[in-house]
């Protein structure tokens, strides 16, 4: 007779609880993250690191947005933000604004918007 099987959590909430150590949201430097924030690794993965931290460092050798990173890792934003908070606080990654604000209050860059529109029309 086989051992009784423990029911699995189809929602993934149990896994997320373990990944974040029970934390539900980021703190400190990661509280300003949004989906367009670019993340860049400052170090290579170290032996013994949490698997998800290693994966973030591997994927972020080149700048990668939080949204792209979440899609690659199949993690919701709030869980990924907690993991990024750990790495930011340890100085292992750097978070950058996607497009520097050249002049607050000037509105969007029309030339950039026209280029995007032109590119979309060519698709």
Short mmCIF file of N, CA, C and O in Angstrom, two decimals:
data_model
loop_
_atom_site.label_atom_id
_atom_site.label_comp_id
_atom_site.label_asym_id
_atom_site.label_seq_id
_atom_site.Cartn_x
_atom_site.Cartn_y
_atom_site.Cartn_z
N UNK A 1 0.84 -1.17 0.00
CA UNK A 1 0.00 0.00 0.00
C UNK A 1 0.89 1.25 0.00
O UNK A 1 1.89 1.32 0.69
N UNK A 2 0.54 2.24 -0.79
CA UNK A 2 1.36 3.45 -0.88
C UNK A 2 1.00 4.45 0.21
O UNK A 2 -0.09 4.40 0.79
N UNK A 3 1.94 5.36 0.47
CA UNK A 3 1.73 6.38 1.49
C UNK A 3 0.64 7.35 1.03
O UNK A 3 0.48 7.59 -0.16
N UNK A 4 -0.12 7.90 1.97
CA UNK A 4 -1.17 8.85 1.57
C UNK A 4 -0.53 10.08 0.93
O UNK A 4 0.50 10.56 1.37
N UNK A 5 -1.19 10.56 -0.09
CA UNK A 5 -0.69 11.74 -0.80
C UNK A 5 -1.28 12.99 -0.19
O UNK A 5 -2.46 13.04 0.11
N UNK A 6 -0.44 13.95 -0.05
CA UNK A 6 -0.87 15.24 0.47
C UNK A 6 -1.55 16.01 -0.66
O UNK A 6 -1.02 16.07 -1.77
N UNK A 7 -2.70 16.60 -0.40
CA UNK A 7 -3.36 17.35 -1.48
C UNK A 7 -2.49 18.54 -1.91
O UNK A 7 -1.83 19.16 -1.09
N UNK A 8 -2.50 18.80 -3.18
CA UNK A 8 -1.71 19.92 -3.70
C UNK A 8 -2.56 21.18 -3.69
O UNK A 8 -3.79 21.12 -3.75
N UNK A 9 -1.90 22.30 -3.64
CA UNK A 9 -2.57 23.59 -3.65
C UNK A 9 -2.62 24.08 -5.09
O UNK A 9 -1.63 24.59 -5.61
N UNK A 10 -3.78 23.96 -5.77
CA UNK A 10 -3.85 24.35 -7.18
C UNK A 10 -3.67 25.85 -7.39
O UNK A 10 -3.30 26.29 -8.46
N UNK A 11 -3.92 26.66 -6.36
CA UNK A 11 -3.80 28.10 -6.52
C UNK A 11 -2.35 28.56 -6.50
O UNK A 11 -2.04 29.65 -6.95
N UNK A 12 -1.45 27.76 -5.95
CA UNK A 12 -0.05 28.14 -5.84
C UNK A 12 0.25 29.01 -4.64
O UNK A 12 1.38 29.42 -4.42
N UNK A 13 -0.77 29.33 -3.84
CA UNK A 13 -0.58 30.23 -2.70
C UNK A 13 0.41 29.67 -1.69
O UNK A 13 1.21 30.42 -1.12
N UNK A 14 0.36 28.37 -1.48
CA UNK A 14 1.30 27.75 -0.53
C UNK A 14 2.73 27.92 -1.01
O UNK A 14 3.62 28.27 -0.24
N UNK A 15 2.96 27.74 -2.30
CA UNK A 15 4.29 27.91 -2.88
C UNK A 15 4.74 29.36 -2.73
O UNK A 15 5.88 29.63 -2.36
N UNK A 16 3.86 30.31 -3.01
CA UNK A 16 4.20 31.72 -2.90
C UNK A 16 4.56 32.08 -1.46
O UNK A 16 5.47 32.86 -1.21
N UNK A 17 3.84 31.51 -0.51
CA UNK A 17 4.11 31.77 0.90
C UNK A 17 5.53 31.32 1.25
O UNK A 17 6.26 32.02 1.93
N UNK A 18 5.91 30.17 0.74
CA UNK A 18 7.24 29.64 1.00
C UNK A 18 8.30 30.50 0.30
O UNK A 18 9.33 30.82 0.89
N UNK A 19 8.05 30.88 -0.95
CA UNK A 19 9.02 31.69 -1.70
C UNK A 19 9.33 33.01 -1.03
O UNK A 19 10.46 33.49 -1.05
N UNK A 20 8.31 33.63 -0.44
CA UNK A 20 8.48 34.97 0.13
C UNK A 20 8.69 34.95 1.63
O UNK A 20 8.80 36.01 2.25
N UNK A 21 8.73 33.80 2.24
CA UNK A 21 8.88 33.72 3.68
C UNK A 21 7.68 34.30 4.40
O UNK A 21 7.81 34.83 5.50
N UNK A 22 6.51 34.22 3.79
CA UNK A 22 5.28 34.71 4.39
C UNK A 22 5.00 36.18 4.16
O UNK A 22 3.96 36.69 4.57
N UNK A 23 5.90 36.88 3.47
CA UNK A 23 5.67 38.31 3.21
C UNK A 23 4.70 38.48 2.06
O UNK A 23 4.77 37.75 1.07
N UNK A 24 3.81 39.45 2.16
CA UNK A 24 2.80 39.63 1.13
C UNK A 24 3.12 40.76 0.17
O UNK A 24 2.46 40.91 -0.86
N UNK A 25 4.08 41.59 0.50
CA UNK A 25 4.42 42.70 -0.38
C UNK A 25 5.83 43.17 -0.11
O UNK A 25 6.41 42.87 0.93
N UNK A 26 6.39 43.92 -1.06
CA UNK A 26 7.76 44.38 -0.91
C UNK A 26 7.85 45.51 0.10
O UNK A 26 6.87 46.19 0.39
N UNK A 27 9.02 45.71 0.60
CA UNK A 27 9.25 46.83 1.48
C UNK A 27 10.48 47.58 1.03
O UNK A 27 11.19 47.17 0.12
N UNK A 28 10.74 48.68 1.65
CA UNK A 28 11.96 49.44 1.37
C UNK A 28 12.07 49.88 -0.06
O UNK A 28 11.15 50.45 -0.63
N UNK A 29 13.22 49.60 -0.66
CA UNK A 29 13.54 50.10 -1.99
C UNK A 29 12.64 49.54 -3.09
O UNK A 29 12.51 50.13 -4.15
N UNK A 30 12.03 48.40 -2.87
CA UNK A 30 11.21 47.78 -3.91
C UNK A 30 9.78 48.31 -3.91
O UNK A 30 9.00 47.95 -4.78
N UNK A 31 9.42 49.15 -2.97
CA UNK A 31 8.04 49.64 -2.91
C UNK A 31 7.69 50.56 -4.07
O UNK A 31 6.53 50.81 -4.34
N UNK A 32 8.69 51.05 -4.80
CA UNK A 32 8.44 51.93 -5.94
C UNK A 32 8.49 51.18 -7.28
O UNK A 32 8.38 51.81 -8.32
N UNK A 33 8.66 49.88 -7.24
CA UNK A 33 8.70 49.10 -8.48
C UNK A 33 7.36 49.14 -9.19
O UNK A 33 6.31 49.14 -8.55
N UNK A 34 7.40 49.17 -10.50
CA UNK A 34 6.19 48.94 -11.28
C UNK A 34 6.54 48.00 -12.43
O UNK A 34 7.69 47.58 -12.55
N UNK A 35 5.59 47.65 -13.26
CA UNK A 35 5.83 46.64 -14.28
C UNK A 35 6.82 47.09 -15.36
O UNK A 35 7.42 46.26 -16.03
N UNK A 36 7.02 48.40 -15.51
CA UNK A 36 7.94 48.90 -16.53
C UNK A 36 9.35 49.12 -16.00
O UNK A 36 10.26 49.41 -16.78
N UNK A 37 9.57 48.97 -14.71
CA UNK A 37 10.90 49.15 -14.13
C UNK A 37 11.85 48.13 -14.72
O UNK A 37 11.52 46.95 -14.84
N UNK A 38 13.04 48.59 -15.09
CA UNK A 38 14.05 47.68 -15.63
C UNK A 38 14.94 47.19 -14.50
O UNK A 38 15.34 47.95 -13.63
N UNK A 39 15.24 45.90 -14.53
CA UNK A 39 16.07 45.27 -13.50
C UNK A 39 17.34 44.76 -14.18
O UNK A 39 17.27 44.12 -15.23
N UNK A 40 18.50 45.06 -13.56
CA UNK A 40 19.79 44.62 -14.08
C UNK A 40 20.57 43.96 -12.95
O UNK A 40 20.67 44.52 -11.86
N UNK A 41 21.11 42.79 -13.22
CA UNK A 41 21.92 42.09 -12.22
C UNK A 41 23.26 42.79 -12.07
O UNK A 41 23.87 43.22 -13.05
N UNK A 42 23.72 42.89 -10.83
CA UNK A 42 25.02 43.49 -10.55
C UNK A 42 26.06 42.42 -10.20
O UNK A 42 27.25 42.70 -10.19
N UNK A 43 25.59 41.20 -9.92
CA UNK A 43 26.48 40.08 -9.57
C UNK A 43 25.97 38.83 -10.26
O UNK A 43 24.87 38.80 -10.80
N UNK A 44 26.78 37.79 -10.23
CA UNK A 44 26.36 36.49 -10.75
C UNK A 44 25.75 35.68 -9.60
O UNK A 44 26.03 35.95 -8.43
N UNK A 45 24.95 34.69 -9.93
CA UNK A 45 24.36 33.86 -8.86
C UNK A 45 25.43 33.17 -8.02
O UNK A 45 26.47 32.76 -8.54
N UNK A 46 25.15 33.07 -6.74
CA UNK A 46 26.06 32.41 -5.80
C UNK A 46 25.54 31.04 -5.44
O UNK A 46 24.32 30.83 -5.39
N UNK A 47 26.41 30.07 -5.17
CA UNK A 47 25.95 28.75 -4.74
C UNK A 47 25.12 28.87 -3.46
O UNK A 47 25.45 29.64 -2.57
N UNK A 48 24.05 28.12 -3.41
CA UNK A 48 23.21 28.09 -2.22
C UNK A 48 22.11 29.14 -2.19
O UNK A 48 21.33 29.18 -1.24
N UNK A 49 22.05 29.99 -3.22
CA UNK A 49 20.98 31.00 -3.26
C UNK A 49 19.65 30.32 -3.53
O UNK A 49 19.59 29.23 -4.11
N UNK A 50 18.58 30.99 -3.14
CA UNK A 50 17.23 30.52 -3.47
C UNK A 50 17.13 30.44 -5.00
O UNK A 50 17.59 31.33 -5.71
N UNK A 51 16.50 29.38 -5.49
CA UNK A 51 16.43 29.13 -6.93
C UNK A 51 15.87 30.33 -7.70
O UNK A 51 16.41 30.71 -8.74
N UNK A 52 14.82 30.94 -7.19
CA UNK A 52 14.20 32.07 -7.89
C UNK A 52 15.14 33.28 -7.93
O UNK A 52 15.19 33.99 -8.93
N UNK A 53 15.90 33.50 -6.87
CA UNK A 53 16.89 34.58 -6.87
C UNK A 53 17.96 34.30 -7.93
O UNK A 53 18.36 35.22 -8.67
N UNK A 54 18.42 33.07 -8.01
CA UNK A 54 19.40 32.70 -9.03
C UNK A 54 18.85 32.96 -10.43
O UNK A 54 19.55 33.50 -11.29
N UNK A 55 17.61 32.57 -10.64
CA UNK A 55 16.98 32.72 -11.95
C UNK A 55 16.84 34.20 -12.32
O UNK A 55 17.06 34.59 -13.47
N UNK A 56 16.49 35.03 -11.35
CA UNK A 56 16.38 36.47 -11.61
C UNK A 56 17.74 37.01 -12.03
O UNK A 56 17.85 37.75 -13.02
N UNK A 57 18.79 36.65 -11.32
CA UNK A 57 20.13 37.14 -11.65
C UNK A 57 20.58 36.65 -13.03
O UNK A 57 21.21 37.40 -13.78
N UNK A 58 20.26 35.43 -13.38
CA UNK A 58 20.63 34.90 -14.71
C UNK A 58 19.92 35.66 -15.82
O UNK A 58 20.51 36.02 -16.83
N UNK A 59 18.63 35.85 -15.65
CA UNK A 59 17.83 36.49 -16.70
C UNK A 59 18.09 37.98 -16.83
O UNK A 59 17.84 38.57 -17.88
N UNK A 60 18.59 38.61 -15.77
CA UNK A 60 18.78 40.06 -15.77
C UNK A 60 20.22 40.48 -16.05
O UNK A 60 20.64 41.56 -15.63
N UNK A 61 20.96 39.65 -16.74
CA UNK A 61 22.32 40.08 -17.15
C UNK A 61 22.21 41.33 -18.00
O UNK A 61 23.03 42.23 -17.93
N UNK A 62 21.19 41.36 -18.86
CA UNK A 62 20.83 42.55 -19.63
C UNK A 62 19.54 43.08 -19.01
O UNK A 62 18.77 42.32 -18.43
N UNK A 63 19.29 44.39 -19.13
CA UNK A 63 18.08 44.95 -18.51
C UNK A 63 16.81 44.22 -18.97
O UNK A 63 16.64 43.92 -20.15
N UNK A 64 15.95 43.94 -18.00
CA UNK A 64 14.69 43.24 -18.26
C UNK A 64 13.63 43.90 -17.40
O UNK A 64 13.86 44.18 -16.23
N UNK A 65 12.46 44.15 -17.98
CA UNK A 65 11.40 44.78 -17.20
C UNK A 65 10.81 43.80 -16.20
O UNK A 65 10.89 42.58 -16.37
N UNK A 66 10.22 44.36 -15.17
CA UNK A 66 9.58 43.52 -14.15
C UNK A 66 8.48 42.68 -14.79
O UNK A 66 8.31 41.51 -14.46
N UNK A 67 7.74 43.25 -15.73
CA UNK A 67 6.67 42.51 -16.41
C UNK A 67 7.23 41.31 -17.17
O UNK A 67 6.69 40.20 -17.09
N UNK A 68 8.32 41.52 -17.91
CA UNK A 68 8.94 40.42 -18.67
C UNK A 68 9.48 39.36 -17.72
O UNK A 68 9.32 38.15 -17.96
N UNK A 69 10.10 39.79 -16.66
CA UNK A 69 10.66 38.87 -15.68
C UNK A 69 9.57 38.01 -15.05
O UNK A 69 9.72 36.80 -14.92
N UNK A 70 8.46 38.64 -14.70
CA UNK A 70 7.32 37.91 -14.13
C UNK A 70 6.77 36.88 -15.10
O UNK A 70 6.41 35.77 -14.70
N UNK A 71 6.73 37.24 -16.38
CA UNK A 71 6.23 36.31 -17.39
C UNK A 71 7.18 35.12 -17.54
O UNK A 71 6.73 33.97 -17.65
N UNK A 72 8.48 35.38 -17.56
CA UNK A 72 9.45 34.29 -17.69
C UNK A 72 9.41 33.35 -16.49
O UNK A 72 9.54 32.14 -16.64
N UNK A 73 9.25 33.91 -15.30
CA UNK A 73 9.27 33.10 -14.08
C UNK A 73 7.90 32.59 -13.66
O UNK A 73 7.79 31.84 -12.69
N UNK A 74 6.86 33.02 -14.37
CA UNK A 74 5.48 32.62 -14.05
C UNK A 74 5.11 33.00 -12.62
O UNK A 74 4.56 32.19 -11.87
N UNK A 75 5.45 34.24 -12.24
CA UNK A 75 5.17 34.73 -10.90
C UNK A 75 4.33 36.00 -10.97
O UNK A 75 4.56 36.86 -11.82
N UNK A 76 3.36 36.14 -10.06
CA UNK A 76 2.60 37.39 -10.00
C UNK A 76 3.48 38.55 -9.54
O UNK A 76 4.51 38.33 -8.88
N UNK A 77 3.05 39.76 -9.86
CA UNK A 77 3.85 40.94 -9.57
C UNK A 77 4.23 41.05 -8.10
O UNK A 77 5.39 41.31 -7.78
N UNK A 78 3.27 40.88 -7.18
CA UNK A 78 3.57 41.10 -5.77
C UNK A 78 4.59 40.09 -5.24
O UNK A 78 5.43 40.43 -4.40
N UNK A 79 4.56 38.87 -5.72
CA UNK A 79 5.53 37.85 -5.29
C UNK A 79 6.91 38.20 -5.85
O UNK A 79 7.91 38.16 -5.14
N UNK A 80 6.96 38.56 -7.14
CA UNK A 80 8.22 38.94 -7.76
C UNK A 80 8.80 40.18 -7.08
O UNK A 80 10.01 40.27 -6.86
N UNK A 81 7.95 41.12 -6.71
CA UNK A 81 8.42 42.34 -6.04
C UNK A 81 9.08 42.02 -4.70
O UNK A 81 10.08 42.65 -4.33
N UNK A 82 8.56 41.04 -3.98
CA UNK A 82 9.18 40.63 -2.71
C UNK A 82 10.57 40.04 -2.97
O UNK A 82 11.54 40.37 -2.29
N UNK A 83 10.67 39.18 -3.99
CA UNK A 83 11.96 38.58 -4.33
C UNK A 83 12.96 39.64 -4.79
O UNK A 83 14.13 39.62 -4.41
N UNK A 84 12.48 40.60 -5.59
CA UNK A 84 13.35 41.68 -6.05
C UNK A 84 13.78 42.56 -4.88
O UNK A 84 14.91 43.07 -4.86
N UNK A 85 12.89 42.74 -3.92
CA UNK A 85 13.23 43.52 -2.73
C UNK A 85 14.42 42.92 -2.01
O UNK A 85 15.34 43.63 -1.58
N UNK A 86 14.43 41.59 -1.89
CA UNK A 86 15.56 40.90 -1.26
C UNK A 86 16.86 41.19 -2.00
O UNK A 86 17.89 41.50 -1.40
N UNK A 87 16.80 41.10 -3.33
CA UNK A 87 17.99 41.30 -4.15
C UNK A 87 18.43 42.77 -4.17
O UNK A 87 19.63 43.06 -4.17
N UNK A 88 17.47 43.68 -4.18
CA UNK A 88 17.80 45.11 -4.14
C UNK A 88 18.47 45.47 -2.81
O UNK A 88 19.48 46.19 -2.79
N UNK A 89 17.90 44.99 -1.72
CA UNK A 89 18.45 45.29 -0.40
C UNK A 89 19.86 44.72 -0.23
O UNK A 89 20.68 45.30 0.48
N UNK A 90 20.14 43.60 -0.90
CA UNK A 90 21.47 42.99 -0.81
C UNK A 90 22.44 43.59 -1.83
O UNK A 90 23.62 43.22 -1.86
N UNK A 91 21.96 44.50 -2.69
CA UNK A 91 22.81 45.11 -3.70
C UNK A 91 23.14 44.20 -4.86
O UNK A 91 24.11 44.43 -5.58
N UNK A 92 22.35 43.17 -5.07
CA UNK A 92 22.64 42.20 -6.14
C UNK A 92 22.00 42.57 -7.47
O UNK A 92 22.40 42.07 -8.51
N UNK A 93 20.97 43.41 -7.43
CA UNK A 93 20.36 43.93 -8.65
C UNK A 93 20.18 45.43 -8.51
O UNK A 93 20.23 45.98 -7.41
N UNK A 94 19.95 46.06 -9.66
CA UNK A 94 19.71 47.49 -9.71
C UNK A 94 18.39 47.69 -10.45
O UNK A 94 18.13 47.02 -11.44
N UNK A 95 17.56 48.59 -9.96
CA UNK A 95 16.29 48.92 -10.61
C UNK A 95 16.43 50.28 -11.27
O UNK A 95 16.92 51.22 -10.65
N UNK A 96 16.00 50.38 -12.52
CA UNK A 96 16.11 51.63 -13.28
C UNK A 96 14.76 52.01 -13.85
O UNK A 96 13.99 51.17 -14.25
N UNK A 97 14.53 53.32 -13.93
CA UNK A 97 13.34 53.80 -14.63
C UNK A 97 13.50 53.48 -16.10
O UNK A 97 14.60 53.60 -16.65
N UNK A 98 12.42 53.08 -16.77
CA UNK A 98 12.55 52.67 -18.18
C UNK A 98 12.94 53.81 -19.11
O UNK A 98 13.75 53.64 -19.99
N UNK A 99 12.36 54.99 -18.92
CA UNK A 99 12.68 56.14 -19.75
C UNK A 99 12.88 57.31 -18.81
O UNK A 99 11.98 57.68 -18.06
N UNK A 100 14.07 57.91 -18.83
CA UNK A 100 14.30 59.03 -17.92
C UNK A 100 13.35 60.19 -18.20
O UNK A 100 13.06 60.49 -19.36
N UNK A 101 12.87 60.82 -17.17
CA UNK A 101 11.99 61.97 -17.31
C UNK A 101 12.84 63.18 -17.65
O UNK A 101 13.61 63.65 -16.83
N UNK A 102 12.71 63.69 -18.87
CA UNK A 102 13.53 64.82 -19.31
C UNK A 102 12.97 66.15 -18.81
O UNK A 102 13.69 67.09 -18.63
N UNK A 103 11.71 66.22 -18.68
CA UNK A 103 11.11 67.46 -18.20
C UNK A 103 9.76 67.14 -17.60
O UNK A 103 8.82 66.86 -18.33
N UNK A 104 9.68 67.17 -16.31
CA UNK A 104 8.42 66.85 -15.64
C UNK A 104 7.35 67.83 -16.09
O UNK A 104 7.56 69.02 -16.18
N UNK A 105 6.20 67.29 -16.42
CA UNK A 105 5.07 68.12 -16.81
C UNK A 105 5.02 68.45 -18.28
O UNK A 105 4.09 69.10 -18.72
N UNK A 106 6.02 68.02 -19.07
CA UNK A 106 6.02 68.33 -20.50
C UNK A 106 5.12 67.42 -21.29
O UNK A 106 4.80 67.69 -22.43
N UNK A 107 4.73 66.30 -20.72
CA UNK A 107 3.90 65.35 -21.46
C UNK A 107 4.75 64.34 -22.20
O UNK A 107 5.98 64.36 -22.11
N UNK A 108 4.10 63.47 -22.96
CA UNK A 108 4.85 62.41 -23.66
C UNK A 108 5.69 62.98 -24.81
O UNK A 108 5.37 64.02 -25.37
N UNK A 109 6.73 62.26 -25.14
CA UNK A 109 7.60 62.62 -26.25
C UNK A 109 6.88 62.25 -27.54
O UNK A 109 6.72 61.07 -27.87
N UNK A 110 6.44 63.26 -28.29
CA UNK A 110 5.65 63.01 -29.50
C UNK A 110 6.44 62.27 -30.56
O UNK A 110 5.89 61.43 -31.27
N UNK A 111 7.73 62.55 -30.69
CA UNK A 111 8.54 61.86 -31.69
C UNK A 111 8.60 60.37 -31.39
O UNK A 111 8.47 59.53 -32.29
N UNK A 112 8.74 60.02 -30.11
CA UNK A 112 8.77 58.62 -29.72
C UNK A 112 7.43 57.95 -29.99
O UNK A 112 7.36 56.84 -30.53
N UNK A 113 6.34 58.63 -29.67
CA UNK A 113 5.01 58.07 -29.92
C UNK A 113 4.76 57.87 -31.42
O UNK A 113 4.17 56.86 -31.83
N UNK A 114 5.25 58.79 -32.25
CA UNK A 114 5.08 58.64 -33.70
C UNK A 114 5.88 57.44 -34.21
O UNK A 114 5.43 56.71 -35.10
N UNK A 115 7.08 57.23 -33.66
CA UNK A 115 7.89 56.07 -34.05
C UNK A 115 7.20 54.77 -33.67
O UNK A 115 7.18 53.81 -34.44
N UNK A 116 6.62 54.73 -32.48
CA UNK A 116 5.90 53.54 -32.03
C UNK A 116 4.70 53.28 -32.93
O UNK A 116 4.47 52.15 -33.38
N UNK A 117 3.95 54.32 -33.23
CA UNK A 117 2.78 54.18 -34.10
C UNK A 117 3.19 53.69 -35.49
O UNK A 117 2.57 52.79 -36.05
N UNK A 118 4.27 54.25 -36.02
CA UNK A 118 4.77 53.82 -37.32
C UNK A 118 5.18 52.36 -37.31
O UNK A 118 4.86 51.59 -38.23
N UNK A 119 5.85 51.95 -36.25
CA UNK A 119 6.25 50.54 -36.13
C UNK A 119 5.06 49.61 -36.04
O UNK A 119 5.06 48.53 -36.63
N UNK A 120 4.03 50.01 -35.30
CA UNK A 120 2.82 49.19 -35.18
C UNK A 120 2.11 49.08 -36.51
O UNK A 120 1.56 48.03 -36.86
N UNK A 121 2.07 50.16 -37.29
CA UNK A 121 1.41 50.12 -38.58
C UNK A 121 2.12 49.22 -39.57
O UNK A 121 1.50 48.63 -40.45
N UNK A 122 3.43 49.06 -39.41
CA UNK A 122 4.21 48.19 -40.30
C UNK A 122 3.98 46.71 -40.00
O UNK A 122 4.32 45.86 -40.80
N UNK A 123 3.44 46.40 -38.83
CA UNK A 123 3.23 44.99 -38.45
C UNK A 123 2.18 44.33 -39.26
O UNK A 123 1.33 44.49 -39.81
#
